[in-house]
Structure formats: structure tokens, C-alpha cells
mmCIF file of C-alpha atoms in Angstrom:
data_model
loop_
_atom_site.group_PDB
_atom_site.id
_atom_site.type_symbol
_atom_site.label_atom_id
_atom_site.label_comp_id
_atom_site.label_asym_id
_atom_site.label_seq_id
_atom_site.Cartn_x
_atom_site.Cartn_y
_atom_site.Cartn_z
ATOM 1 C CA UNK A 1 -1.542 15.817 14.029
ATOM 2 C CA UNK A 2 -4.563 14.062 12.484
ATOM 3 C CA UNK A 3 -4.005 11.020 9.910
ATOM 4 C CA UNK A 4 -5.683 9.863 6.972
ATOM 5 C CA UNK A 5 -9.463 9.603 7.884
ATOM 6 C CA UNK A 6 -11.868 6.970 5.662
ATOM 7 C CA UNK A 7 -15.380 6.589 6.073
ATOM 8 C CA UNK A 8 -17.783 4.800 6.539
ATOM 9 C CA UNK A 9 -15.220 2.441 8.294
ATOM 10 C CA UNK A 10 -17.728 -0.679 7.056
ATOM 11 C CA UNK A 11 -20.082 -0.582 4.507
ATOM 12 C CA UNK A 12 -22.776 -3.047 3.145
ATOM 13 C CA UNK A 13 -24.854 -3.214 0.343
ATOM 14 C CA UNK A 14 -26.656 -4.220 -2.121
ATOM 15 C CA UNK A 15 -25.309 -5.608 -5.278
ATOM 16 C CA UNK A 16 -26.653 -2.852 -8.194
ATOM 17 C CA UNK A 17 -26.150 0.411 -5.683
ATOM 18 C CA UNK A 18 -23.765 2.813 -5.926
ATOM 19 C CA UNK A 19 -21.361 4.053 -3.415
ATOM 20 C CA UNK A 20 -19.458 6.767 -2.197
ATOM 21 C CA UNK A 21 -16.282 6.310 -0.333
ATOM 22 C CA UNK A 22 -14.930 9.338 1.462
ATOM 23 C CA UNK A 23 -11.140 10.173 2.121
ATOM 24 C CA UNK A 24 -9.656 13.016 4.443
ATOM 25 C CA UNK A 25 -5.814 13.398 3.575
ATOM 26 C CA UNK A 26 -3.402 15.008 5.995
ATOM 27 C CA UNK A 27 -3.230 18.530 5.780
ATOM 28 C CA UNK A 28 -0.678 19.998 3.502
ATOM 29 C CA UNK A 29 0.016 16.588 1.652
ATOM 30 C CA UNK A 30 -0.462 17.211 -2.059
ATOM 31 C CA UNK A 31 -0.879 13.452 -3.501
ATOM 32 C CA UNK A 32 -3.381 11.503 -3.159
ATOM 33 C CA UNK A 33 -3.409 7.744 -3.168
ATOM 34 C CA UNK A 34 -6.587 5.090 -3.949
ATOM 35 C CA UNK A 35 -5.972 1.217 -3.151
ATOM 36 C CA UNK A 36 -7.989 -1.743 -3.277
ATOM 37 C CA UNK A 37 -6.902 -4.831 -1.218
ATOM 38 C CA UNK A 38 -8.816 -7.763 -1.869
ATOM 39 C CA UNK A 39 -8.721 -10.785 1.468
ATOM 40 C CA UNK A 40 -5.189 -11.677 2.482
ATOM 41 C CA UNK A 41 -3.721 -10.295 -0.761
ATOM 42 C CA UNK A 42 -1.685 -7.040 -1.864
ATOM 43 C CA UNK A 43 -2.634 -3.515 -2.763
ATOM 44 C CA UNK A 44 -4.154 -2.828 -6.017
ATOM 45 C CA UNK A 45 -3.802 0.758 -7.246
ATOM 46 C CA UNK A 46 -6.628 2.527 -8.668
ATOM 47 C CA UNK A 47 -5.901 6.059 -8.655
ATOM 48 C CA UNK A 48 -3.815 8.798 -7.777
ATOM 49 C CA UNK A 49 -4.015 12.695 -7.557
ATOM 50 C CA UNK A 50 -1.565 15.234 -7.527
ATOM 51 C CA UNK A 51 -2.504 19.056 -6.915
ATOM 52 C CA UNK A 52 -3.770 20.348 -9.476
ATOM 53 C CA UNK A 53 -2.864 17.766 -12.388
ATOM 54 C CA UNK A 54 -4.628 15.475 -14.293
ATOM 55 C CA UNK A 55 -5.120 12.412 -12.274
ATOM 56 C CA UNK A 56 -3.518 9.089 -13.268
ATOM 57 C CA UNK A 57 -6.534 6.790 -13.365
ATOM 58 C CA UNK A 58 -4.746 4.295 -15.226
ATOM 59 C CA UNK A 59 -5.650 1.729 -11.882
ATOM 60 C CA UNK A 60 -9.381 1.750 -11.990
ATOM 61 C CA UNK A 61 -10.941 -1.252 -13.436
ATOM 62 C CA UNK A 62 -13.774 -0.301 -15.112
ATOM 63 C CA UNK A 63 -15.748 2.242 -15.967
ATOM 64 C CA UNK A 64 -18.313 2.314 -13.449
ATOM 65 C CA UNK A 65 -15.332 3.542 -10.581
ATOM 66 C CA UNK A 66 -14.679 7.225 -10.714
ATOM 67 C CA UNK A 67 -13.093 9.447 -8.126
ATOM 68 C CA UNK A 68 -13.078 13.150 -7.495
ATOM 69 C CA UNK A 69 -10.700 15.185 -5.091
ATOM 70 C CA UNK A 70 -12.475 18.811 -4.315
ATOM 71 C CA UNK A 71 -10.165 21.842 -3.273
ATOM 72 C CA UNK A 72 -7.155 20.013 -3.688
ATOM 73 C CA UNK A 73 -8.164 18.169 -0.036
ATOM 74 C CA UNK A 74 -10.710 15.593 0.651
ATOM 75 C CA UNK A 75 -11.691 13.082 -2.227
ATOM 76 C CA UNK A 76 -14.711 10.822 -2.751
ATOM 77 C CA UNK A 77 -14.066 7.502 -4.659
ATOM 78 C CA UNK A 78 -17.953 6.092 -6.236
ATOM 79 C CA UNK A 79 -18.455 2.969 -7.201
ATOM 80 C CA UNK A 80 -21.691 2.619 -9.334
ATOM 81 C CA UNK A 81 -23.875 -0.618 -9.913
ATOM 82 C CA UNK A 82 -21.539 -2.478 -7.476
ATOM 83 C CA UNK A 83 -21.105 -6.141 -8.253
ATOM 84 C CA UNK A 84 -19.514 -8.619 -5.803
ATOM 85 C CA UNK A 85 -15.926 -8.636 -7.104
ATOM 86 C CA UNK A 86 -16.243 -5.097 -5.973
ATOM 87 C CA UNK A 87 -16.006 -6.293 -2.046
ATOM 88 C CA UNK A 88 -12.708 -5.836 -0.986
ATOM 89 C CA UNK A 89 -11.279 -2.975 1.192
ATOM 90 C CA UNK A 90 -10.576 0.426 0.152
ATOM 91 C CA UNK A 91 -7.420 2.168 0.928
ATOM 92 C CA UNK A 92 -6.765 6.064 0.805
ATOM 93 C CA UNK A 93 -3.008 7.247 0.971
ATOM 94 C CA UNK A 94 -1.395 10.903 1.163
ATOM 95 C CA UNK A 95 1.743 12.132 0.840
ATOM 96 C CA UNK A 96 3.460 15.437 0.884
ATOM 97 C CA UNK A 97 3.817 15.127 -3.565
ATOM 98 C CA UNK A 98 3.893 12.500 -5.948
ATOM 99 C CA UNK A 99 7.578 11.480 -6.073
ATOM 100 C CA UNK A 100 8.441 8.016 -5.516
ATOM 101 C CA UNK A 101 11.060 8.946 -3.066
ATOM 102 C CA UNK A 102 7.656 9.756 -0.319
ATOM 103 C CA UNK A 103 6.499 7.709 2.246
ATOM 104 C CA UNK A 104 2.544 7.555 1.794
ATOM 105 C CA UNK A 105 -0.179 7.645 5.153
ATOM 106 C CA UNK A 106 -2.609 5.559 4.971
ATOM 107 C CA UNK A 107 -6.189 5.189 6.493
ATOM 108 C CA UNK A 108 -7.462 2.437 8.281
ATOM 109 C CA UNK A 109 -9.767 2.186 4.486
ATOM 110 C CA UNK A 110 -13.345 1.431 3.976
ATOM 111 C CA UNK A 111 -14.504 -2.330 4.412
ATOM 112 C CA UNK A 112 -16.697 -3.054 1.502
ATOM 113 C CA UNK A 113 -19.477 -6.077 1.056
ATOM 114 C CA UNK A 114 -21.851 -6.210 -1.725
ATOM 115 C CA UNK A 115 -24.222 -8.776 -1.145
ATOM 116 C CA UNK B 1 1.690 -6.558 -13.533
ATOM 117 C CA UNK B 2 2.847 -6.680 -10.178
ATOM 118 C CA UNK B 3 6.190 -5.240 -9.373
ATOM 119 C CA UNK B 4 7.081 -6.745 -6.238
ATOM 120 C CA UNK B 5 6.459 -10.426 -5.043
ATOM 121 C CA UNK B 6 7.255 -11.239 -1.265
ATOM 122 C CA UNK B 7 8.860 -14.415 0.166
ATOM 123 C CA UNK B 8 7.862 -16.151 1.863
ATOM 124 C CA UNK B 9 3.822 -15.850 1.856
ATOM 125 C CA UNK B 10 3.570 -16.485 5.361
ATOM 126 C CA UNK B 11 6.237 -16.987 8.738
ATOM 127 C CA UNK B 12 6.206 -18.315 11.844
ATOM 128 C CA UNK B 13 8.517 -18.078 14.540
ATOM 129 C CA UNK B 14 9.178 -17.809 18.389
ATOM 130 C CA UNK B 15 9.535 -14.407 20.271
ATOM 131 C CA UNK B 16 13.307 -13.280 20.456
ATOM 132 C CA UNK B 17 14.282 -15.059 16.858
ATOM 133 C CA UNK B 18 15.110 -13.083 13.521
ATOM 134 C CA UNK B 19 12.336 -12.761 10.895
ATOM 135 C CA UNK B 20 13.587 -12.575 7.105
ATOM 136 C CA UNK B 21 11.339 -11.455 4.395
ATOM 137 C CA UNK B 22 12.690 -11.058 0.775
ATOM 138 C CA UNK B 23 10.993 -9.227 -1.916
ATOM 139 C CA UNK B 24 11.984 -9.375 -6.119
ATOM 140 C CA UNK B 25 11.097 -7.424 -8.777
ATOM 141 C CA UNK B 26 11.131 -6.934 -12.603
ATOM 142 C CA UNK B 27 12.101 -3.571 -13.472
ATOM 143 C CA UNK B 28 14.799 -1.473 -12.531
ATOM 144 C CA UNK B 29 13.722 1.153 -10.009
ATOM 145 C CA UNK B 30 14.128 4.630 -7.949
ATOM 146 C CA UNK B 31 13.544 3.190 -4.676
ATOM 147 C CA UNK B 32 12.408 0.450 -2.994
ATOM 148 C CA UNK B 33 9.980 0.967 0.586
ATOM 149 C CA UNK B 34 8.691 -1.614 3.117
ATOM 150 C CA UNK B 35 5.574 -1.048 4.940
ATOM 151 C CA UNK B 36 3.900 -3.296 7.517
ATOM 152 C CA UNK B 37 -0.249 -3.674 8.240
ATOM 153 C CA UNK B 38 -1.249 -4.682 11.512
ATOM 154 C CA UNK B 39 -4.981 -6.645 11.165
ATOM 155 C CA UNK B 40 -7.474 -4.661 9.655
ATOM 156 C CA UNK B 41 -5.709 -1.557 9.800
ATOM 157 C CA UNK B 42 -3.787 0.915 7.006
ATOM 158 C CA UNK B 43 -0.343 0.559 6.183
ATOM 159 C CA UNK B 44 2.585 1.604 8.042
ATOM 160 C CA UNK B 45 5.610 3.039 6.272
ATOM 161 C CA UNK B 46 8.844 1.117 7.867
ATOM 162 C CA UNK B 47 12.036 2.250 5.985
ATOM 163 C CA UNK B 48 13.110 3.825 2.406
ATOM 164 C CA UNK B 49 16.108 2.541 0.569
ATOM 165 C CA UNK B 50 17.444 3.872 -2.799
ATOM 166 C CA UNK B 51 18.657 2.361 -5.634
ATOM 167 C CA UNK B 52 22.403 3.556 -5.524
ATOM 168 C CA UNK B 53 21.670 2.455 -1.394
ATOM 169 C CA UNK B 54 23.051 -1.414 -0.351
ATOM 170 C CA UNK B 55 21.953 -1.431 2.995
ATOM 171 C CA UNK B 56 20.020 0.492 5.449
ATOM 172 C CA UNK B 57 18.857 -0.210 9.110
ATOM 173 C CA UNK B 58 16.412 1.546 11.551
ATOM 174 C CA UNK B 59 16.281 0.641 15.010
ATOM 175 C CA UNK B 60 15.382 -3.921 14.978
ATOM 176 C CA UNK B 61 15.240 -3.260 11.203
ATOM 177 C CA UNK B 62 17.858 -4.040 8.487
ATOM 178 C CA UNK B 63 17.338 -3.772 4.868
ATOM 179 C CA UNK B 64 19.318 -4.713 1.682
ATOM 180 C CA UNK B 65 19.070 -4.239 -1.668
ATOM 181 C CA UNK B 66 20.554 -6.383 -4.803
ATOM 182 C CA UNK B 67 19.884 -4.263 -7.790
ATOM 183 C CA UNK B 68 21.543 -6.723 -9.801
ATOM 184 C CA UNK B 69 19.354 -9.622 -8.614
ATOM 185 C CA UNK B 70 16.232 -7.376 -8.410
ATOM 186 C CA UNK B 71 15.887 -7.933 -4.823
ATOM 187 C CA UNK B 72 15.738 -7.048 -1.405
ATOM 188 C CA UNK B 73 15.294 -8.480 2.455
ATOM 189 C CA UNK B 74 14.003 -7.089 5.458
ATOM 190 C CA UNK B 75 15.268 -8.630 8.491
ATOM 191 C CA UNK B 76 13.744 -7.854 12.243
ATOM 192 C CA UNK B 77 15.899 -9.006 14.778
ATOM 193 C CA UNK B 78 14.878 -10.174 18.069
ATOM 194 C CA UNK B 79 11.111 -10.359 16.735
ATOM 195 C CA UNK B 80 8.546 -9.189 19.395
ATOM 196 C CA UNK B 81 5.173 -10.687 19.378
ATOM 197 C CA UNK B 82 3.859 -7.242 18.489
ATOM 198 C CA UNK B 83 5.463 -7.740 15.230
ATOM 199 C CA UNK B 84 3.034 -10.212 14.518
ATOM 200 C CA UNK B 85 1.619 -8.309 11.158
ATOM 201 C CA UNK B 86 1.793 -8.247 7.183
ATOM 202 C CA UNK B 87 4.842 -6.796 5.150
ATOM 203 C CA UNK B 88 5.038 -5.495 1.965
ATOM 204 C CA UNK B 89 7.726 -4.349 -0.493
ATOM 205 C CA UNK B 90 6.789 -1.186 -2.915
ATOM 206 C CA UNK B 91 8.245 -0.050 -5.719
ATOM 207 C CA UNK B 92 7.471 2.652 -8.064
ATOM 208 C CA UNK B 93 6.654 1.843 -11.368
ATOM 209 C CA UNK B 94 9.326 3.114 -13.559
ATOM 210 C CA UNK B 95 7.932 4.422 -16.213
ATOM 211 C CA UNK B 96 7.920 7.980 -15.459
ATOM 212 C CA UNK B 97 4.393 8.133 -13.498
ATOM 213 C CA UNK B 98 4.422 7.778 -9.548
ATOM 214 C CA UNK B 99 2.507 4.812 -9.086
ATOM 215 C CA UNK B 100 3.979 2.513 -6.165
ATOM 216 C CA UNK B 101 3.269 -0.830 -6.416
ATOM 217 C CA UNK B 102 3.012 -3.041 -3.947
ATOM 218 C CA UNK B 103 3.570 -6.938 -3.486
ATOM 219 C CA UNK B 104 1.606 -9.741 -1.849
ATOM 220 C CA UNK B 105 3.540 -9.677 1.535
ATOM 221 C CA UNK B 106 3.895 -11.832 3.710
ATOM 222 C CA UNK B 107 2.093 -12.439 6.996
ATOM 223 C CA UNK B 108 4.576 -12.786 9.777
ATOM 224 C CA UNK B 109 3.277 -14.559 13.266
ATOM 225 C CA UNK B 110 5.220 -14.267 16.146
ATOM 226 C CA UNK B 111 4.848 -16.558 18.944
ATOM 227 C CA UNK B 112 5.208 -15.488 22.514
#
């Protein structure tokens, strides 16, 4: 079946914009993963979602990165007035629920350069 | 904080040798998972082992865990150049939320 599906794969802009970052979970899986891995480092967790439950947003770094999941299925992470430290890549992860005992899927993630 | 810390940061070795990667931690956990990431490409979920768990393999892979020490190794025998990719340790968090938390990793090259 289908995997995790990001897009855009790349994205460039401007520093000041905002942007929307799109992620399609597997079908069925109930949590809902958001990483941030800078160049040649480790995964930084941001977010995570879990049917209908309050999200844990305890990762994001600042107030200006929110995230949304709609229907329980696809979720947008938005970044607004993006600064440079914001360029990294984005990864989205799914997994069938939010135990710790679950392997997560990830997507290929979303390539981000603010210039 | 970060959980998990791999060692070494990077490896190099020749096709057909064993590649060792260790990986410590702070807390006591549930679990501990490695996951691999080819180049510019998600991660890759490689093995599970659990805490009351001292050793587990799957297929060229063979993991242990020290809960004592906080630690545990991945070995991959008989390395193939397509092993040539990153590999991290994850733990959860342990403090009643299901955040993983992932080290560094380390990038492993394997000559042909």
C-alpha cells in the first residue's frame, strides 16, 4: 500500500513568508508524527497527534509553528514569518497509535530553504 | 534533552566486514528502536527491542541492550555497500507521553 506522502518535496523561500507543509499518513494509522532534522544531525520532534486527543505540541519551538491534522488523516504543519534557522528538513511519521512499542513510517519530508 | 547519543558519529569500513554502532541514554525506558536513512530519504524502521529484552537479531542484524549501562549496539554483519546509510537509536521519552526521541546517528560508509 501507499506510504507516508510529503509535499512539496523542496521548497524555497523567502525569509518573512509563511509556509504550509503538507503530510498524507498511511491509511488507518492513528498517530501522527512531526520532525525537524537540521544538516547531518538527528531528529528534532515538534509535534505529535493522536486521534482525536489533544496534540502534544510540547516540540515546536516557537510560536510562529502551528500544525493542524483535519479528519483525523492528512495534516498541514505552517510555519509563519520564516527565518533562516527555520531551513532544515521536515519529517512526517505515522503509526498505527501512539504507544512507544510502534514502529513509525516516515516520508521522504519536505526540504526547506529560507533565503 | 536528547535521549539517545550514537557512537561513533561516523564509520568506515570495507564490504564483507562487521559494522558496530552503540547508542546510550539517560533515562530508563519502554523500548529502545533503530532506524536507518538512506541520503535524502525518510527513515526506515530496522528492529524493536524491549526493556526486559537482552538481545534480538533480524536477518544481518543483531541488537543488544544493557539496561544497566543505559545502552545498546547494533551490529550488521557482513556489511554490504548498500548499507552505506545513517543509523539512529530512539527511545521514548519516559515520562508518560509518546514522544520518541531520537539520537545523532551515525553515518556508516561502506566500501566496495
Amino acid at each position: 500500500g501507499a506510504g507516508v506522502s510529503q509535499s512539496p518535496s523542496n521548497k524555497v523561500t523567502e525569509k518573512g513568508k509563511d509556509v504550509e507543509l503538507r503530510c498524507d499518513p498511511i491509511s488507518g494509522h492513528t498517530a501522527l508524527y512531526w520532525y525537524r532534522q537540521s544538516l547531518g544531525q538527528g531528529l528534532e520532534f515538534l509535534i505529535y497527534f493522536q486521534g482525536n486527543s489533544a496534540p502534544d505540541k510540547s516540540g515546536l519551538p516557537s510560536d510562529r509553528f502551528s500544525a493542524e491534522r483535519t479528519g483525523g488523516s492528512v495534516s498541514t504543519l505552517t510555519i509563519q514569518r520564516t527565518q533562516q534557522e527555520d531551513s532544515a528538513v521536515y519529517l512526517c511519521a505515522s503509526s498505527w497509535r501512539t504507544e512507544s512499542n510502534q514502529p513509525q513510517h516516515f516520508g521522504d519530508g519536505t526540504r526547506l530553504s529560507i533565503l | 534533552s536528547q535521549q539517545g547519543e550514537e557512537d561513533p558519529q561516523a564509520l568506515s569500513i570495507q564490504e564483507g566486514e562487521n559494522a558496530t554502532m552503540n547508542c546510550s541514554y539517560k533515562t530508563s525506558i519502554n523500548n529502545l528502536q533503530w532506524y536507518r536513512q538512506n541520503s535524502g530519504r525518510g527513515l526506515v524502521h530496522l528492529i524493536l527491542i524491549r526493556s526486559n529484552e537482552r538481545e534480538k537479531h533480524s536477518g544481518r542484524l543483531r541488537v543488544t541492550l544493557d539496561t544497566s549501562k543505559k545502552s545498546s549496539s547494533l551490529l550488521i554483519t557482513a556489511s554490504r555497500a548498500a548499507d552505506t546509510a545513517s543509523y539512529f537509536c530512539a527511545t521514548d521519552d519516559n515520562t508518560g507521553g509518546f514522544k520518541t526521541i531520537f539520537g545523532a546517528g551515525t553515518r556508516l560508509f561502506v566500501k566496495a
